[in-house]
Amino acid sequence: MHSDPSIGNDGIGLGPGKRFRPECCRVTLNRVCELSRWGLDMQISNVIAQLRTTDISASIDFYTTKLGLTLGFRYQDFYAGICAGNQMFHLKLVDEMDPSIPFVDDNEHFHLYLQIDDVSVFAAMLKSKGVNFVKDVHKTPWGTREFVIKDNQGHTLYFGQVEDEGKASKN
């Protein structure tokens, strides 16, 4: 439990008993970013990424069926939230493919990086579900083990496990 009374029982700075997201994505934060250096009392409690999709039903199916994540909410036929552990990202229906995909592909960037406990076990599970890998499980110079896949729209997803805390925090 937090000693700061402005942070509710759910760990999010919305006041006691108030929750920002669905139960599947409940977050307990040890510390939130403070904006006090600009004289603001506001705290940032979460950052949510949004991925664009030309087929929201297929994207929801990919993330829930192939990756085993949870549908947090769906708003009409154009917006959804996917729970990944205690985090959430959003999907938004658009008419054209996400224009950032070629740039990400050409420059070895990613759309989402999901940190997990056991890269090898999760990679084996995804392979058994027919998920294609861009890059199989490998060690990095910065102290992680990672693998890379694409979602049904072509977004690049990295999954990583910290192997050497010292390297990962120093670099």
C-alpha positions as CSV (number, residue, x, y, z in Angstrom):
1,M,0.0,0.0,0.0
2,H,1.2,3.6,-0.7
3,S,1.9,6.1,1.9
4,D,0.8,9.0,-0.4
5,P,-2.9,9.6,0.3
6,S,-3.5,10.9,-3.2
7,I,-2.7,7.5,-4.7
8,G,-5.7,5.2,-4.3
9,N,-5.8,1.5,-3.2
10,D,-5.4,0.5,-6.9
11,G,-2.0,2.3,-7.1
12,I,-3.2,4.9,-9.6
13,G,-3.3,8.6,-8.6
14,L,-7.0,9.1,-9.0
15,G,-8.0,8.9,-5.3
16,P,-9.1,6.1,-3.1
17,G,-11.3,3.4,-4.7
18,K,-11.2,5.0,-8.2
19,R,-9.9,2.8,-11.0
20,F,-8.8,4.0,-14.4
21,R,-9.0,0.7,-16.4
22,P,-10.9,-2.5,-16.5
23,E,-10.0,-5.1,-13.8
24,C,-7.8,-7.1,-16.2
25,C,-5.4,-4.2,-16.5
26,R,-5.3,-3.1,-12.9
27,V,-1.9,-1.6,-12.1
28,T,0.0,-1.2,-8.9
29,L,2.7,1.4,-9.3
30,N,5.6,1.7,-6.9
31,R,6.3,5.2,-8.2
32,V,4.7,7.5,-10.7
33,C,6.4,10.3,-12.7
34,E,6.0,13.6,-11.1
35,L,5.7,16.9,-13.0
36,S,6.7,19.0,-10.0
37,R,9.7,20.5,-11.7
38,W,7.2,22.6,-13.7
39,G,5.2,23.5,-10.7
40,L,2.4,21.0,-11.5
41,D,0.8,18.8,-8.9
42,M,-0.3,16.3,-11.6
43,Q,1.2,12.8,-11.8
44,I,1.4,10.7,-14.9
45,S,0.3,7.2,-13.9
46,N,0.4,5.4,-17.3
47,V,1.3,5.7,-21.0
48,I,-0.9,3.9,-23.5
49,A,0.3,3.2,-27.1
50,Q,-2.2,3.0,-30.0
51,L,-1.8,0.7,-33.0
52,R,-3.7,1.4,-36.2
53,T,-5.5,-1.5,-37.9
54,T,-7.5,-2.0,-41.1
55,D,-9.3,-5.0,-39.5
56,I,-10.0,-4.5,-35.8
57,S,-11.8,-7.9,-35.4
58,A,-8.8,-9.7,-36.9
59,S,-6.4,-7.7,-34.7
60,I,-8.3,-8.5,-31.6
61,D,-8.3,-12.1,-32.6
62,F,-4.5,-12.1,-33.2
63,Y,-3.8,-10.5,-29.8
64,T,-6.2,-12.6,-27.8
65,T,-6.0,-16.0,-29.6
66,K,-2.4,-16.1,-30.9
67,L,-0.7,-14.1,-28.1
68,G,-3.0,-15.0,-25.2
69,L,-3.7,-11.4,-24.2
70,T,-7.1,-10.1,-22.9
71,L,-9.6,-7.9,-24.5
72,G,-10.0,-5.0,-22.0
73,F,-12.8,-3.2,-23.9
74,R,-14.3,-2.7,-27.3
75,Y,-16.0,0.6,-28.3
76,Q,-18.3,0.1,-31.2
77,D,-16.6,-1.2,-34.3
78,F,-13.6,1.1,-34.4
79,Y,-11.7,1.0,-31.0
80,A,-10.4,-1.5,-28.5
81,G,-8.1,-2.0,-25.6
82,I,-5.9,-5.0,-25.2
83,C,-4.5,-5.9,-21.8
84,A,-1.0,-7.2,-21.7
85,G,-0.3,-8.2,-18.1
86,N,-0.9,-5.1,-16.0
87,Q,-0.6,-2.8,-19.1
88,M,-2.9,-1.8,-21.9
89,F,-2.5,-0.7,-25.5
90,H,-5.2,0.5,-27.9
91,L,-6.3,-0.6,-31.4
92,K,-7.9,1.9,-33.7
93,L,-9.6,1.1,-37.0
94,V,-8.3,3.0,-40.0
95,D,-8.7,2.9,-43.7
96,E,-5.1,2.4,-44.7
97,M,-2.1,0.4,-43.4
98,D,-0.1,2.1,-40.7
99,P,2.4,4.3,-42.6
100,S,5.1,3.7,-39.9
101,I,5.4,0.0,-40.7
102,P,8.0,0.4,-43.5
103,F,10.1,2.8,-41.5
104,V,10.1,0.5,-38.5
105,D,11.1,-2.4,-40.8
106,D,13.9,-0.6,-42.5
107,N,15.5,0.7,-39.3
108,E,15.0,-2.2,-36.8
109,H,12.6,-0.2,-34.6
110,F,9.5,-1.6,-32.9
111,H,5.9,-0.6,-32.3
112,L,5.6,-2.4,-29.0
113,Y,8.2,-3.9,-26.6
114,L,6.7,-6.3,-24.1
115,Q,8.9,-7.4,-21.2
116,I,8.1,-10.9,-20.0
117,D,9.5,-13.3,-17.4
118,D,10.5,-16.3,-19.6
119,V,11.2,-15.6,-23.3
120,S,11.9,-19.2,-24.2
121,V,8.7,-20.5,-22.8
122,F,6.6,-17.8,-24.4
123,A,8.4,-18.2,-27.7
124,A,7.7,-21.9,-27.7
125,M,4.0,-21.2,-27.0
126,L,3.7,-18.8,-29.9
127,K,5.5,-21.2,-32.3
128,S,2.9,-23.9,-31.3
129,K,0.2,-21.4,-32.3
130,G,1.7,-20.8,-35.7
131,V,3.1,-17.4,-35.1
132,N,5.9,-16.5,-37.5
133,F,9.1,-15.1,-36.1
134,V,11.1,-12.2,-37.6
135,K,13.9,-13.0,-35.2
136,D,14.1,-16.0,-32.9
137,V,15.2,-15.9,-29.3
138,H,18.7,-14.3,-29.0
139,K,20.9,-12.6,-26.5
140,T,21.6,-8.8,-26.8
141,P,24.7,-6.9,-25.8
142,W,22.5,-4.8,-23.4
143,G,21.7,-7.8,-21.1
144,T,18.3,-9.1,-22.4
145,R,17.1,-12.1,-24.3
146,E,14.6,-11.1,-27.0
147,F,12.6,-12.3,-30.0
148,V,10.7,-10.4,-32.7
149,I,7.3,-11.1,-34.4
150,K,4.8,-9.2,-36.5
151,D,1.2,-8.8,-35.7
152,N,-1.5,-9.4,-38.3
153,Q,-1.1,-5.8,-39.6
154,G,2.7,-5.9,-39.9
155,H,3.5,-4.0,-36.6
156,T,6.8,-5.1,-35.1
157,L,6.5,-6.6,-31.6
158,Y,9.6,-7.3,-29.5
159,F,9.4,-9.6,-26.5
160,G,12.2,-9.3,-24.0
161,Q,13.5,-10.7,-20.7
162,V,16.1,-9.0,-18.6
163,E,19.0,-11.4,-18.2
164,D,21.6,-9.2,-16.6
165,E,20.1,-6.3,-14.5
166,G,23.5,-4.5,-14.3
167,K,23.9,-4.4,-18.1
168,A,20.3,-3.5,-18.8
169,S,20.3,-0.6,-16.3
170,K,23.7,0.8,-17.2
171,N,23.3,0.9,-21.0
